[in-house]
CSV table of C-alpha atoms in Angstrom, one decimal:
chain,number,residue,atom,x,y,z
A,1,MET,CA,239.7,99.8,102.0
A,2,PRO,CA,236.4,98.3,101.2
A,3,ALA,CA,233.6,99.5,103.4
A,4,ALA,CA,231.5,96.7,104.7
A,5,ASN,CA,228.1,98.1,105.4
A,6,ASP,CA,225.8,95.4,106.8
A,7,ASP,CA,222.9,97.9,107.0
A,8,ALA,CA,222.8,98.4,103.3
A,9,PRO,CA,219.5,97.4,101.8
A,10,GLU,CA,219.6,94.5,99.4
A,11,THR,CA,218.1,94.8,96.0
A,12,PRO,CA,214.3,95.1,96.4
A,13,ALA,CA,212.2,92.1,95.3
A,14,VAL,CA,210.2,92.7,92.2
A,15,GLY,CA,206.4,92.4,92.9
A,16,LYS,CA,204.8,90.9,95.9
A,17,GLY,CA,206.0,87.4,95.5
A,18,ARG,CA,202.8,85.8,94.4
A,19,ALA,CA,200.3,86.1,91.6
A,20,THR,CA,197.4,88.5,91.9
A,21,PRO,CA,194.1,86.6,92.4
A,22,THR,CA,191.5,86.9,89.7
A,23,ARG,CA,188.2,88.6,90.5
A,24,ALA,CA,186.4,85.3,90.4
A,25,GLU,CA,188.8,83.8,92.9
A,26,ARG,CA,188.3,86.7,95.3
A,27,GLU,CA,184.5,86.6,95.0
A,28,ALA,CA,184.6,82.8,95.6
A,29,ALA,CA,186.7,83.4,98.7
A,30,ASN,CA,184.3,86.0,100.1
A,31,ARG,CA,181.2,83.8,99.4
A,32,ARG,CA,180.6,82.0,102.7
A,33,PRO,CA,177.5,81.6,104.9
A,34,LEU,CA,177.3,84.0,107.8
A,35,VAL,CA,176.0,81.2,110.0
A,36,ALA,CA,176.9,77.6,109.8
A,37,ASN,CA,174.2,76.0,107.7
A,38,THR,CA,174.7,72.4,108.6
A,39,LYS,CA,171.8,70.1,109.5
A,40,GLU,CA,173.1,69.7,113.0
A,41,ALA,CA,173.3,73.4,113.6
A,42,ARG,CA,169.8,74.0,112.3
A,43,ALA,CA,168.4,71.1,114.4
A,44,ALA,CA,170.2,72.5,117.5
A,45,ALA,CA,169.0,76.0,116.9
A,46,LYS,CA,165.4,74.7,116.4
A,47,ALA,CA,165.6,72.6,119.6
A,48,ASP,CA,166.9,75.6,121.5
A,49,LEU,CA,164.1,77.8,120.3
A,50,GLN,CA,161.5,75.2,121.1
A,51,ALA,CA,162.9,74.9,124.7
A,52,ARG,CA,162.9,78.7,125.2
A,53,ARG,CA,159.3,78.9,123.9
A,54,GLU,CA,158.2,76.1,126.1
A,55,ARG,CA,159.9,77.7,129.1
A,56,ALA,CA,158.2,81.1,128.3
A,57,ARG,CA,154.8,79.4,127.9
A,58,ILE,CA,155.1,77.6,131.3
A,59,GLY,CA,156.4,80.8,132.9
A,60,MET,CA,153.4,82.7,131.5
A,61,GLU,CA,150.9,80.1,132.7
A,62,ASN,CA,152.5,80.2,136.2
A,63,GLY,CA,152.3,84.0,136.3
A,64,GLU,CA,156.1,84.7,136.4
A,65,ASP,CA,156.5,88.5,135.8
A,66,ARG,CA,159.4,87.9,133.4
A,67,TYR,CA,157.2,86.1,130.9
A,68,LEU,CA,154.0,88.1,131.2
A,69,PRO,CA,152.9,90.6,128.6
A,70,ALA,CA,152.9,94.2,129.8
A,71,ARG,CA,149.1,94.0,130.3
A,72,ASP,CA,149.5,91.5,133.1
A,73,LYS,CA,152.7,92.7,134.9
A,74,GLY,CA,152.8,94.2,138.3
A,75,GLU,CA,151.9,93.6,141.9
A,76,GLN,CA,148.4,95.2,141.6
A,77,ARG,CA,147.5,93.2,138.5
A,78,ARG,CA,148.6,90.0,140.3
A,79,TRP,CA,146.4,90.9,143.2
A,80,VAL,CA,143.4,91.6,140.9
A,81,ARG,CA,144.0,88.3,139.2
A,82,ASP,CA,144.0,86.5,142.5
A,83,TYR,CA,140.9,88.4,143.7
A,84,VAL,CA,139.0,87.5,140.5
A,85,ASP,CA,140.1,83.9,140.5
A,86,SER,CA,139.1,83.3,144.1
A,87,GLY,CA,135.4,84.0,143.5
A,88,TRP,CA,132.5,82.8,141.5
A,89,HIS,CA,131.2,85.1,138.8
A,90,VAL,CA,128.0,85.0,136.7
A,91,SER,CA,129.8,86.4,133.7
A,92,GLU,CA,132.1,83.4,133.7
A,93,TRP,CA,129.4,81.2,132.2
A,94,LEU,CA,128.2,83.7,129.6
A,95,MET,CA,129.9,81.9,126.7
A,96,ALA,CA,128.4,78.6,127.8
A,97,ALA,CA,124.9,80.2,127.9
A,98,MET,CA,125.4,81.6,124.4
A,99,LEU,CA,126.3,78.1,123.2
A,100,VAL,CA,123.1,76.7,124.8
A,101,VAL,CA,121.0,79.4,123.1
A,102,ILE,CA,122.6,78.6,119.7
A,103,ILE,CA,121.7,75.0,120.2
A,104,LEU,CA,118.1,75.9,121.3
A,105,ASN,CA,117.7,78.1,118.2
A,106,LEU,CA,118.2,75.0,116.1
A,107,VAL,CA,114.9,73.6,117.6
A,108,PRO,CA,112.2,74.4,115.1
A,109,ILE,CA,109.7,75.6,117.7
A,110,PRO,CA,109.5,79.4,117.7
A,111,ALA,CA,108.4,79.6,121.4
A,112,VAL,CA,111.6,77.8,122.4
A,113,GLN,CA,113.7,80.1,120.3
A,114,ILE,CA,112.1,83.2,121.7
A,115,TYR,CA,112.4,82.1,125.4
A,116,ALA,CA,116.0,81.1,124.8
A,117,MET,CA,116.8,84.6,123.4
A,118,VAL,CA,115.0,86.3,126.2
A,119,ALA,CA,116.8,84.2,128.8
A,120,LEU,CA,120.1,85.0,127.1
A,121,TRP,CA,119.5,88.7,127.2
A,122,ALA,CA,118.5,88.5,130.9
A,123,TYR,CA,121.6,86.5,131.6
A,124,MET,CA,123.7,89.1,129.8
A,125,LEU,CA,122.3,91.9,131.8
A,126,LEU,CA,122.9,89.9,135.0
A,127,ALA,CA,126.5,89.3,133.8
A,128,ILE,CA,127.1,93.0,133.0
A,129,GLY,CA,125.7,93.9,136.5
A,130,ASP,CA,128.1,91.4,138.0
A,131,MET,CA,131.1,92.9,136.1
A,132,VAL,CA,130.1,96.4,137.1
A,133,LEU,CA,129.9,95.4,140.8
A,134,LEU,CA,133.2,93.6,140.5
A,135,ASN,CA,134.8,96.8,139.0
A,136,PHE,CA,133.7,98.8,142.0
A,137,ARG,CA,134.7,96.2,144.6
A,138,VAL,CA,138.2,95.8,143.0
A,139,LYS,CA,138.8,99.5,143.0
A,140,ARG,CA,137.7,99.9,146.6
A,141,LYS,CA,139.9,97.1,147.8
A,142,ILE,CA,142.9,98.2,145.7
A,143,ASP,CA,142.6,101.7,147.2
A,144,ALA,CA,142.5,100.2,150.7
A,145,LYS,CA,145.5,97.9,150.1
A,146,PHE,CA,147.8,100.0,147.9
A,147,GLY,CA,146.5,103.5,148.4
A,148,ALA,CA,144.1,105.5,146.1
A,149,ASP,CA,147.0,107.7,144.8
A,150,ARG,CA,149.0,104.6,143.7
A,151,ARG,CA,146.2,102.7,142.0
A,152,GLU,CA,147.0,101.8,138.4
A,153,LYS,CA,144.6,102.7,135.6
A,154,GLY,CA,142.3,100.1,134.2
A,155,LEU,CA,142.2,97.6,137.1
A,156,GLY,CA,138.4,97.5,137.2
A,157,TRP,CA,138.2,96.7,133.5
A,158,TYR,CA,141.0,94.2,133.8
A,159,ALA,CA,139.1,92.4,136.6
A,160,ALA,CA,135.8,92.5,134.6
A,161,MET,CA,137.5,91.0,131.5
A,162,ARG,CA,139.2,88.3,133.5
A,163,ALA,CA,135.9,87.4,135.2
A,164,LEU,CA,134.3,87.1,131.7
A,165,GLN,CA,136.7,84.3,130.8
A,166,MET,CA,136.0,80.7,131.9
A,167,ARG,CA,138.4,79.8,134.7
A,168,PHE,CA,140.1,77.1,132.8
A,169,MET,CA,140.8,79.4,129.9
A,170,ARG,CA,142.4,82.2,131.8
A,171,LEU,CA,146.0,83.2,131.2
A,172,PRO,CA,148.0,83.4,133.4
A,173,LYS,CA,146.5,80.3,135.0
A,174,PRO,CA,144.7,80.9,138.4
A,175,GLN,CA,147.2,80.7,141.3
A,176,VAL,CA,144.5,80.6,144.0
A,177,GLU,CA,141.6,78.2,144.8
A,178,ARG,CA,138.0,79.5,144.9
A,179,GLY,CA,137.2,81.0,148.2
A,180,GLN,CA,140.9,81.7,149.0
A,181,ARG,CA,140.8,85.6,148.9
A,182,PRO,CA,144.1,87.4,148.6
A,183,ALA,CA,145.3,89.4,151.6
């Protein structure tokens, strides 16, 4: 009797059933861009980047903590910014005074040049005095509001440097009007 064995393996196929690709074919298949490099994709990526940068710029100007650099983050720094922005400061106009002195130094009269320089030095001393007083006022008020043990380092210097900038040039932009002291 013939044994009919259905499980018997058929004769194995010789090879893998297709030709081995050449090295050049394999390299060509592997050569593809990691990112789609179409004009539309680049334009979309550029537009997205511009939108994110614009949002970050607006957020920084408005004082949103998420977009602020580490130097400006925190509740105490926000309070100091509001305190400085709410007042008038002599040091705010120092750059304008320097510009006036530069212009006056173009006048060919030595007396005008000397008086302009003396006035600038006097104004600088007045501005430095204003910044030192602001430093002490800010530290005293921060201690009263947040506690002396919780006061961050460098708040007096931060206030003085912010007061040194003209109001319209400050970043983040002032969030309070002049005379509107923070609580």
